[in-house]
Structure formats: C-alpha cells, structure tokens
Amino acid sequence: MTSQKTILRALAGETLPTPPIWMMRQAGRYLPEYRATRAEAGDFLSLCYNSELAAEVTLQPIRRYGFDASILFADILLLPQALGADLWFVTGEGPRLSTITTQAEFDKLVGPNDVHDHLAPVYETVKILSRELPSETTLIGFAGAPWTVATYMIAGKGTPDQGPAHKLREENPEVFRAIIDRLTDATIEYLSMQIQAGAEVVKLFDSWAGSLKGDAFTEFALKPAKRIIAELKSRHPDTPIIAFPREAGDGYIGFAKATGADCVALDNSVSAAWAAEHVQKDGCVQGNLASRHMVTGGQDLIDETREIVKAFSNGPHIFNLGHGITPDADPENVQLMIDTVRNG
Ligand code: CP3
C-alpha cells in the first residue's frame, strides 16, 4: 500500500517531483514562540518532560511553515538520565552529566527495560502529537546513537574531539564496551516504545560518528546501528529508520546497506553531487543544506538550495539541513528555503 505522506513515500524509495522537507532542530530558540513556551515551562529539561508543552513546541514550526515532518521534541540525553546519570543544562554552555568511567559507576546504571517510567512523559508527547498533527505530517521519533550518547556520559559534557571517550575506549575497553552495549539495548527499548506510542519513522543521531575511524567506526558506529535497526525491524517491520552518521565522509558509502537503514542523513561536509553518486544509489538520502544559510539568507541560500534539489532529483530525497538550525537564524530565511524547494 502506498502511503500518501510524502516523507514515507520517499523513505519507501519513491522519487518525488518535489522533495519533502523538514529541518533538524526545527523547534528551537530561533523561534520566538519556542522561547515563550520554554519560559513557561521554566527551563529546557522541564520542557522536555512536560508532555503538553513539548507537544506544543513540536507543533509550532508545523503551524508556521507546514513542514512535511515533525520531530518529537526531546533530547538524546534523556536516555542516559533514565539509565541513572545525573543531567543538567548550564545556560550558554550546554549539557552536564555525572561521569561514568569505571566498572563501579557502570554497575549503578539500571537495565535497558527499566528506563520507561522515567521516559513515560516522552511517550505521552508522542501520543499527543499523533492525535494533533495534520494528517499529511509525518511524526519522527529519535534517539542518540550509542557512541554519541557515550561521549557525553563519559566526559560529562560536550567535548570538541570526544577525547575522554576515545581514551576510555583505549584504556578500559571492557567498561567502554559495556556502556555501548547498555546504550544499544536501551535504545532499542526506547525507540520501540516511541513507535508503539505513534512515531511513524525513527532517526538515530550519531553526531560524533566522524571522530571514529577505520575499525573503530565499524565497531562503534556501524555495528550498534545495525543491531538497533535489525531488532527494531523485527519488532516493527513497517517503520522506516533514518541513520545520521554525521561527518562519516567515506563511511557514508554503503552505510544504509550495511546497517539496514532506509535512509542516511548527510551533513554538509559532503557535496550533494558526490552523495548522489555514492550514497543515493543505494536509496533515500536526507540533507544537506548548510545551517549557516538560515543566518545569512539571500541569493546564496537560493542557489545552494536549488543545487541540492537538482543534484538529488534522480532518486529518493528528503530535503533538510546538514545539521541543526542555530539560535541566531532568521525565521524568514527558513521560509525562503521552503519556497525555493517547493517552487524552484
Ligand atoms: O530537532 C528537533 O527539533 C528535535 C529536538 C532535538 C533537540 N536535541 C532539542 C534541543 C533533537 C533531535 C536533539 C538531538 C541532540 N541533542 C543531539 C543530536 C543532534 C545534533 O545536534 O548533533 C545532541 C548532540 C544533543 C545534545 C544537546 N542538547 C546539546 C549538545 C545541547 C546544547 C547545545 C545547544 O544547542 O544548546 C542540547 C540542547 C537542546 N536540545 C536544545 C534543543 C532545542 C537547546 C536548548 C534550549 O532551548 O536552551
């Protein structure tokens, strides 16, 4: 049966005359209505765990722009929090977590099936959204990939080069492997519950995949994604999965086939022409306009948007940014991007 929703059609391998479109971090600080709702919630994490308000901010960019998909409002760091890590956000700096680098610290984490009470508000947000979204809008659930989430759990914060996680990987491979395995198992349960609650597509964000090279990329980016996707496909065979091994470079080649993903999301370090030839030949791709165009706008935005649409026009494609939109973006530039994609 062919679904009418354009994103699901592209994910099923259909080449559409106009690519469907959504945007990473489309609910976010560049929107005044997001900032108002976040203030009402109190802070970012309170917003994530307030199902009514999280659903409200998810819907805001749909009302304003009519994107073809909406992504659940939550964060990849809610899962480590559910596993037992402390989590807080420092304004202007980003996330902070209690660190896990020893066997004793690892042993305090809960099991992969013990995360659901903590994450119940997220599943409730998904349920509200599947009732309230327009019938043509696809609902995307998500989780962080094990490696990316592990980099935050090990360092206790974001790091420029993921140094602490690489160090643990080399110096204490047993504990490192245990963290990756626990995250892999818990991610399967978390995404499975999102699908049961109404997510129609799920996306796996491996934002730091690019810092894994060679065998390490295979072991800790590719294999966990493959295991998560295989298990989700066995439980929910009709739910498409988007993988985002950001900055994987050549690692993008064959990634969908090797992991079973229905689509790979591309960052903007690869050109659309290159990705059309080497990645889109295996199926749907998503991407990859540079986020900076949402700040700078103008003819550059129009030219680059057209180039990306054209480069991917011979195969299945979902238009998106190469990474999340930034808080300094101008909401009018988002409209200009959408108009350019839809009207040429
Ligand atoms: O895309 C969406 O609109 C859905 C919601 C979403 C958020 N984070 C909301 C958010 C998604 C899919 C994420 C994923 C996420 N979170 C990733 C992977 C994608 C990527 O960007 O690489 C990562 C690495 C995180 C962890 C995280 N969350 C960091 C490092 C930060 C701080 C940096 C920043 O942008 O402030 C966050 C905070 C965060 N997550 C915000 C939003 C809207 C901003 C928080 C705020 O409102 O103050």
Tab-separated table of C-alpha atoms and ligand atoms in Angstrom:
chain	number	residue	atom	x	y	z
A	1	MET	CA	0.000	0.000	0.000
A	2	THR	CA	1.429	3.389	-0.947
A	3	SER	CA	1.132	5.921	1.823
A	4	GLN	CA	0.067	9.435	0.873
A	5	LYS	CA	2.539	11.046	3.249
A	6	THR	CA	5.397	12.346	1.132
A	7	ILE	CA	8.149	11.538	3.658
A	8	LEU	CA	7.006	7.909	3.878
A	9	ARG	CA	6.909	7.712	0.085
A	10	ALA	CA	10.486	8.992	-0.199
A	11	LEU	CA	11.589	6.578	2.529
A	12	ALA	CA	9.981	3.734	0.589
A	13	GLY	CA	12.274	4.652	-2.316
A	14	GLU	CA	9.999	6.818	-4.441
A	15	THR	CA	11.492	9.699	-6.444
A	16	LEU	CA	9.119	12.632	-5.980
A	17	PRO	CA	8.856	15.723	-8.224
A	18	THR	CA	9.425	17.936	-5.153
A	19	PRO	CA	11.371	16.586	-2.175
A	20	PRO	CA	9.508	16.626	1.137
A	21	ILE	CA	11.133	18.868	3.719
A	22	TRP	CA	11.761	19.212	7.432
A	23	MET	CA	14.599	20.694	9.442
A	24	MET	CA	16.823	19.460	12.271
A	25	ARG	CA	16.070	21.454	15.477
A	26	GLN	CA	13.044	22.969	13.743
A	27	ALA	CA	11.524	23.532	17.188
A	28	GLY	CA	14.149	25.725	18.757
A	29	ARG	CA	15.447	29.006	20.018
A	30	TYR	CA	15.362	30.846	16.656
A	31	LEU	CA	11.545	30.897	17.053
A	32	PRO	CA	10.036	33.479	19.445
A	33	GLU	CA	7.084	31.149	20.149
A	34	TYR	CA	9.548	28.419	21.262
A	35	ARG	CA	11.308	30.831	23.623
A	36	ALA	CA	7.949	31.842	25.124
A	37	THR	CA	6.880	28.221	25.747
A	38	ARG	CA	10.280	27.333	27.165
A	39	ALA	CA	9.964	30.255	29.593
A	40	GLU	CA	6.531	28.970	30.581
A	41	ALA	CA	8.000	25.501	31.257
A	42	GLY	CA	10.845	27.036	33.328
A	43	ASP	CA	13.856	25.500	31.604
A	44	PHE	CA	14.832	23.153	28.776
A	45	LEU	CA	14.596	19.863	30.689
A	46	SER	CA	11.267	20.810	32.285
A	47	LEU	CA	10.035	21.491	28.752
A	48	CYS	CA	11.210	18.041	27.577
A	49	TYR	CA	9.316	16.335	30.433
A	50	ASN	CA	6.139	18.433	30.156
A	51	SER	CA	4.233	16.435	27.519
A	52	GLU	CA	1.652	19.138	26.742
A	53	LEU	CA	4.270	21.865	26.275
A	54	ALA	CA	6.714	19.558	24.444
A	55	ALA	CA	3.907	18.715	22.013
A	56	GLU	CA	3.120	22.428	21.691
A	57	VAL	CA	6.701	23.353	20.682
A	58	THR	CA	6.794	20.391	18.273
A	59	LEU	CA	3.684	21.777	16.572
A	60	GLN	CA	4.886	25.391	16.380
A	61	PRO	CA	7.096	25.030	13.269
A	62	ILE	CA	4.406	22.910	11.608
A	63	ARG	CA	1.859	25.709	12.071
A	64	ARG	CA	4.293	28.394	10.964
A	65	TYR	CA	5.816	26.636	7.938
A	66	GLY	CA	3.856	23.482	7.115
A	67	PHE	CA	6.882	21.153	7.146
A	68	ASP	CA	6.210	17.622	5.854
A	69	ALA	CA	7.502	16.058	9.065
A	70	SER	CA	7.687	16.990	12.686
A	71	ILE	CA	10.310	15.610	15.042
A	72	LEU	CA	9.362	14.783	18.591
A	73	PHE	CA	10.645	17.443	20.982
A	74	ALA	CA	13.001	15.767	23.455
A	75	ASP	CA	16.776	15.297	23.728
A	76	ILE	CA	19.237	12.457	23.172
A	77	LEU	CA	20.476	12.902	26.758
A	78	LEU	CA	17.161	11.918	28.351
A	79	LEU	CA	18.092	8.252	27.867
A	80	PRO	CA	21.334	8.371	29.904
A	81	GLN	CA	19.359	10.247	32.560
A	82	ALA	CA	16.792	7.424	32.548
A	83	LEU	CA	19.666	4.930	32.913
A	84	GLY	CA	20.750	6.734	36.085
A	85	ALA	CA	23.139	9.528	35.110
A	86	ASP	CA	22.546	12.973	36.590
A	87	LEU	CA	21.803	15.537	33.867
A	88	TRP	CA	21.513	19.305	33.907
A	89	PHE	CA	21.992	22.138	31.412
A	90	VAL	CA	24.165	25.162	32.075
A	91	THR	CA	22.773	28.213	30.273
A	92	GLY	CA	25.077	29.309	27.473
A	93	GLU	CA	27.299	26.249	27.882
A	94	GLY	CA	25.250	23.106	27.268
A	95	PRO	CA	24.695	19.762	28.956
A	96	ARG	CA	26.446	18.435	32.069
A	97	LEU	CA	26.243	14.829	33.298
A	98	SER	CA	27.691	12.805	36.144
A	99	THR	CA	30.510	10.803	34.516
A	100	ILE	CA	30.718	7.053	34.012
A	101	THR	CA	34.256	5.770	33.527
A	102	THR	CA	34.627	2.850	35.964
A	103	GLN	CA	33.011	-0.567	36.402
A	104	ALA	CA	31.582	0.555	39.762
A	105	GLU	CA	29.915	3.586	38.126
A	106	PHE	CA	28.627	1.440	35.279
A	107	ASP	CA	27.160	-1.083	37.735
A	108	LYS	CA	24.890	1.625	39.150
A	109	LEU	CA	23.045	2.068	35.844
A	110	VAL	CA	19.621	0.476	35.509
A	111	GLY	CA	18.788	-2.175	32.906
A	112	PRO	CA	17.534	-1.453	29.384
A	113	ASN	CA	13.937	-2.227	30.315
A	114	ASP	CA	13.952	-0.107	33.459
A	115	VAL	CA	14.020	3.247	31.662
A	116	HIS	CA	10.335	3.517	30.791
A	117	ASP	CA	8.931	5.087	33.974
A	118	HIS	CA	11.397	7.933	33.627
A	119	LEU	CA	10.668	8.315	29.906
A	120	ALA	CA	6.882	8.000	30.161
A	121	PRO	CA	6.389	11.769	29.523
A	122	VAL	CA	8.227	11.376	26.191
A	123	TYR	CA	5.882	8.550	25.129
A	124	GLU	CA	2.955	10.744	26.193
A	125	THR	CA	4.274	13.591	23.982
A	126	VAL	CA	4.329	11.156	21.042
A	127	LYS	CA	0.721	10.135	21.762
A	128	ILE	CA	-0.471	13.742	21.901
A	129	LEU	CA	1.328	14.510	18.642
A	130	SER	CA	-0.059	11.547	16.780
A	131	ARG	CA	-3.550	12.871	17.660
A	132	GLU	CA	-2.875	16.521	16.913
A	133	LEU	CA	-0.606	16.618	13.870
A	134	PRO	CA	-2.179	17.389	10.477
A	135	SER	CA	-2.925	14.188	8.558
A	136	GLU	CA	-0.227	14.900	5.942
A	137	THR	CA	2.569	15.427	8.502
A	138	THR	CA	4.842	12.509	9.415
A	139	LEU	CA	5.858	12.096	13.064
A	140	ILE	CA	9.548	11.263	13.575
A	141	GLY	CA	10.824	9.841	16.869
A	142	PHE	CA	14.534	9.692	17.665
A	143	ALA	CA	17.385	8.668	19.910
A	144	GLY	CA	21.090	9.335	20.025
A	145	ALA	CA	23.316	6.562	18.694
A	146	PRO	CA	25.285	4.700	21.391
A	147	TRP	CA	28.682	6.227	20.542
A	148	THR	CA	27.416	9.820	20.571
A	149	VAL	CA	25.490	9.356	23.824
A	150	ALA	CA	28.501	7.560	25.353
A	151	THR	CA	30.759	10.538	24.556
A	152	TYR	CA	28.564	12.720	26.811
A	153	MET	CA	28.244	10.067	29.542
A	154	ILE	CA	31.992	9.514	29.706
A	155	ALA	CA	33.108	13.171	29.538
A	156	GLY	CA	30.158	14.569	31.489
A	157	LYS	CA	29.733	17.278	28.850
A	158	GLY	CA	30.204	18.043	25.168
A	159	THR	CA	33.851	17.965	24.045
A	160	PRO	CA	35.486	19.256	20.854
A	161	ASP	CA	37.238	15.968	19.987
A	162	GLN	CA	35.441	13.373	22.159
A	163	GLY	CA	38.834	12.843	23.814
A	164	PRO	CA	37.644	11.273	27.101
A	165	ALA	CA	35.528	8.668	25.253
A	166	HIS	CA	38.438	7.749	22.961
A	167	LYS	CA	40.707	7.489	25.995
A	168	LEU	CA	38.333	5.104	27.799
A	169	ARG	CA	37.906	3.085	24.602
A	170	GLU	CA	41.662	2.539	24.513
A	171	GLU	CA	42.465	2.274	28.227
A	172	ASN	CA	39.451	0.420	29.584
A	173	PRO	CA	37.827	-1.380	26.652
A	174	GLU	CA	35.667	-3.602	28.910
A	175	VAL	CA	33.890	-0.708	30.589
A	176	PHE	CA	33.665	1.200	27.318
A	177	ARG	CA	32.116	-1.808	25.578
A	178	ALA	CA	29.701	-2.323	28.482
A	179	ILE	CA	28.483	1.287	28.147
A	180	ILE	CA	27.992	0.920	24.370
A	181	ASP	CA	26.121	-2.369	24.823
A	182	ARG	CA	23.860	-0.997	27.558
A	183	LEU	CA	23.067	2.038	25.390
A	184	THR	CA	22.405	-0.187	22.379
A	185	ASP	CA	19.943	-2.330	24.337
A	186	ALA	CA	18.240	0.637	25.987
A	187	THR	CA	17.958	2.498	22.668
A	188	ILE	CA	16.120	-0.472	21.163
A	189	GLU	CA	13.588	-0.410	24.020
A	190	TYR	CA	13.264	3.389	23.935
A	191	LEU	CA	12.660	3.607	20.183
A	192	SER	CA	10.360	0.607	20.245
A	193	MET	CA	8.175	2.397	22.820
A	194	GLN	CA	8.175	5.582	20.712
A	195	ILE	CA	6.956	3.539	17.745
A	196	GLN	CA	4.250	1.894	19.848
A	197	ALA	CA	3.151	5.342	21.017
A	198	GLY	CA	2.780	6.543	17.397
A	199	ALA	CA	6.151	7.530	15.903
A	200	GLU	CA	5.963	6.704	12.181
A	201	VAL	CA	9.706	6.992	11.481
A	202	VAL	CA	12.668	6.944	13.848
A	203	LYS	CA	16.027	8.621	13.461
A	204	LEU	CA	19.314	7.669	15.074
A	205	PHE	CA	21.611	10.679	15.649
A	206	ASP	CA	25.307	9.774	15.636
A	207	SER	CA	26.538	13.358	15.746
A	208	TRP	CA	30.126	12.384	16.617
A	209	ALA	CA	30.462	9.375	14.274
A	210	GLY	CA	33.061	11.346	12.305
A	211	SER	CA	35.626	11.045	15.100
A	212	LEU	CA	35.649	7.242	14.777
A	213	LYS	CA	37.966	5.979	12.058
A	214	GLY	CA	38.551	2.607	10.414
A	215	ASP	CA	37.809	-0.400	12.636
A	216	ALA	CA	36.559	1.855	15.434
A	217	PHE	CA	33.920	3.302	13.077
A	218	THR	CA	32.809	-0.230	12.162
A	219	GLU	CA	32.750	-1.415	15.786
A	220	PHE	CA	31.135	1.558	17.497
A	221	ALA	CA	29.128	3.444	14.837
A	222	LEU	CA	28.146	0.842	12.240
A	223	LYS	CA	27.618	-2.285	14.351
A	224	PRO	CA	25.469	-0.711	17.099
A	225	ALA	CA	23.305	0.967	14.418
A	226	LYS	CA	22.979	-2.376	12.663
A	227	ARG	CA	21.919	-4.152	15.855
A	228	ILE	CA	19.392	-1.453	16.780
A	229	ILE	CA	17.918	-1.418	13.273
A	230	ALA	CA	17.739	-5.223	12.983
A	231	GLU	CA	15.882	-5.522	16.273
A	232	LEU	CA	13.503	-2.644	15.509
A	233	LYS	CA	12.797	-4.106	12.057
A	234	SER	CA	11.953	-7.460	13.596
A	235	ARG	CA	9.508	-5.822	16.021
A	236	HIS	CA	8.167	-3.095	13.711
A	237	PRO	CA	8.856	-4.142	10.115
A	238	ASP	CA	6.910	-1.229	8.599
A	239	THR	CA	8.662	1.599	10.441
A	240	PRO	CA	11.374	3.302	8.365
A	241	ILE	CA	14.629	4.260	10.046
A	242	ILE	CA	16.928	7.186	9.231
A	243	ALA	CA	20.581	6.923	10.287
A	244	PHE	CA	22.771	10.011	10.706
A	245	PRO	CA	26.467	9.085	10.979
A	246	ARG	CA	27.489	12.741	10.910
A	247	GLU	CA	30.796	13.575	9.228
A	248	ALA	CA	31.370	9.926	8.353
A	249	GLY	CA	32.842	11.007	4.984
A	250	ASP	CA	33.624	7.844	3.021
A	251	GLY	CA	31.880	5.953	5.817
A	252	TYR	CA	28.603	7.132	4.268
A	253	ILE	CA	29.254	4.818	1.328
A	254	GLY	CA	27.336	1.594	1.874
A	255	PHE	CA	26.199	2.634	5.377
A	256	ALA	CA	22.491	2.129	4.611
A	257	LYS	CA	23.077	-1.327	3.157
A	258	ALA	CA	25.392	-2.390	5.968
A	259	THR	CA	23.049	-1.244	8.753
A	260	GLY	CA	19.652	-1.819	7.159
A	261	ALA	CA	18.715	1.873	7.414
A	262	ASP	CA	16.067	3.108	4.964
A	263	CYS	CA	17.775	6.474	4.617
A	264	VAL	CA	21.014	8.152	5.569
A	265	ALA	CA	21.081	11.782	6.613
A	266	LEU	CA	24.004	13.744	5.172
A	267	ASP	CA	25.910	16.562	6.840
A	268	ASN	CA	27.236	19.411	4.725
A	269	SER	CA	30.856	18.275	4.647
A	270	VAL	CA	29.946	16.119	1.640
A	271	SER	CA	28.759	17.668	-1.615
A	272	ALA	CA	25.312	16.769	-2.913
A	273	ALA	CA	26.808	15.723	-6.261
A	274	TRP	CA	29.212	13.296	-4.543
A	275	ALA	CA	26.474	11.912	-2.285
A	276	ALA	CA	24.056	11.464	-5.199
A	277	GLU	CA	26.643	9.303	-6.934
A	278	HIS	CA	27.964	7.314	-3.966
A	279	VAL	CA	25.193	7.199	-1.369
A	280	GLN	CA	21.823	7.862	-3.028
A	281	LYS	CA	22.448	4.997	-5.430
A	282	ASP	CA	21.500	2.703	-2.517
A	283	GLY	CA	18.273	4.519	-1.582
A	284	CYS	CA	16.821	7.565	0.116
A	285	VAL	CA	19.081	10.330	1.391
A	286	GLN	CA	18.278	13.314	3.583
A	287	GLY	CA	20.026	16.672	3.588
A	288	ASN	CA	22.138	18.698	3.295
A	289	LEU	CA	21.971	22.485	3.186
A	290	ALA	CA	24.498	24.197	5.494
A	291	SER	CA	22.746	25.681	8.545
A	292	ARG	CA	24.611	28.973	8.118
A	293	HIS	CA	22.277	29.853	5.218
A	294	MET	CA	19.488	30.143	7.803
A	295	VAL	CA	21.506	33.005	9.306
A	296	THR	CA	22.768	34.665	6.126
A	297	GLY	CA	19.895	34.103	3.652
A	298	GLY	CA	19.889	35.851	0.254
A	299	GLN	CA	20.882	34.604	-3.177
A	300	ASP	CA	23.453	32.178	-1.717
A	301	LEU	CA	20.699	30.344	0.133
A	302	ILE	CA	18.589	30.165	-3.046
A	303	ASP	CA	21.472	28.984	-5.240
A	304	GLU	CA	22.668	26.303	-2.845
A	305	THR	CA	19.135	25.051	-2.159
A	306	ARG	CA	18.481	24.714	-5.902
A	307	GLU	CA	21.785	22.927	-6.409
A	308	ILE	CA	20.987	20.346	-3.716
A	309	VAL	CA	17.450	19.737	-5.019
A	310	LYS	CA	18.837	19.299	-8.537
A	311	ALA	CA	21.708	17.010	-7.537
A	312	PHE	CA	19.325	14.630	-5.745
A	313	SER	CA	16.444	14.893	-8.245
A	314	ASN	CA	17.020	11.465	-9.806
A	315	GLY	CA	16.357	9.480	-6.659
A	316	PRO	CA	14.533	9.500	-3.341
A	317	HIS	CA	15.399	12.586	-1.300
A	318	ILE	CA	14.178	14.379	1.817
A	319	PHE	CA	15.356	17.983	1.936
A	320	ASN	CA	16.929	19.015	5.268
A	321	LEU	CA	19.834	20.930	6.730
A	322	GLY	CA	23.217	19.241	7.230
A	323	HIS	CA	22.897	19.852	10.992
A	324	GLY	CA	20.568	21.675	13.389
A	325	ILE	CA	19.399	25.246	12.801
A	326	THR	CA	21.183	27.642	15.163
A	327	PRO	CA	19.563	30.136	17.583
A	328	ASP	CA	20.798	33.145	15.558
A	329	ALA	CA	18.883	32.041	12.426
A	330	ASP	CA	16.300	34.354	10.878
A	331	PRO	CA	12.852	32.680	10.667
A	332	GLU	CA	12.317	34.419	7.280
A	333	ASN	CA	15.252	32.511	5.788
A	334	VAL	CA	13.533	29.246	6.695
A	335	GLN	CA	10.528	30.370	4.646
A	336	LEU	CA	12.826	31.328	1.766
A	337	MET	CA	14.390	27.842	1.825
A	338	ILE	CA	10.964	26.172	1.813
A	339	ASP	CA	9.690	28.392	-1.025
A	340	THR	CA	12.816	27.632	-3.052
A	341	VAL	CA	12.465	23.865	-2.548
A	342	ARG	CA	8.745	23.880	-3.361
A	343	ASN	CA	8.624	26.469	-6.145
A	344	GLY	CA	12.037	26.013	-7.734
B	1	CP3	O1	15.373	18.579	16.156
B	1	CP3	C1	14.435	18.877	16.910
B	1	CP3	O2	13.767	19.921	16.798
B	1	CP3	C2	14.014	17.862	17.962
B	1	CP3	C3	14.565	18.007	19.273
B	1	CP3	C4	16.029	17.757	19.497
B	1	CP3	C5	16.779	18.503	20.439
B	1	CP3	N1	18.011	17.939	20.543
B	1	CP3	C6	16.284	19.664	21.190
B	1	CP3	C7	17.251	20.561	21.826
B	1	CP3	C8	16.873	16.775	18.978
B	1	CP3	C9	16.613	15.766	17.893
B	1	CP3	C10	18.113	16.889	19.665
B	1	CP3	C11	19.239	15.988	19.436
B	1	CP3	C12	20.500	16.224	20.119
B	1	CP3	N2	20.697	16.676	21.393
B	1	CP3	C13	21.766	15.889	19.580
B	1	CP3	C14	21.994	15.230	18.244
B	1	CP3	C15	21.817	16.155	17.106
B	1	CP3	C16	22.890	17.209	16.999
B	1	CP3	O3	22.549	18.382	17.191
B	1	CP3	O4	24.034	16.851	16.715
B	1	CP3	C17	22.732	16.235	20.529
B	1	CP3	C18	24.232	16.095	20.363
B	1	CP3	C19	22.055	16.708	21.684
B	1	CP3	C20	22.633	17.124	22.984
B	1	CP3	C21	22.381	18.551	23.263
B	1	CP3	N3	21.143	19.087	23.544
B	1	CP3	C22	23.331	19.579	23.282
B	1	CP3	C23	24.813	19.419	22.999
B	1	CP3	C24	22.632	20.751	23.588
B	1	CP3	C25	23.236	22.089	23.858
B	1	CP3	C26	23.650	22.771	22.612
B	1	CP3	C27	22.576	23.710	22.181
B	1	CP3	O5	22.203	23.687	21.004
B	1	CP3	O6	22.162	24.491	23.051
B	1	CP3	C28	21.255	20.424	23.695
B	1	CP3	C29	20.162	21.349	23.982
B	1	CP3	C30	18.961	21.317	23.070
B	1	CP3	N4	18.354	20.207	22.567
B	1	CP3	C31	18.214	22.454	22.642
B	1	CP3	C32	17.147	21.997	21.868
B	1	CP3	C33	16.055	22.791	21.238
B	1	CP3	C34	18.503	23.890	23.044
B	1	CP3	C35	18.158	24.010	24.479
B	1	CP3	C36	17.472	25.292	24.853
B	1	CP3	O7	16.305	25.522	24.455
B	1	CP3	O8	18.101	26.035	25.594
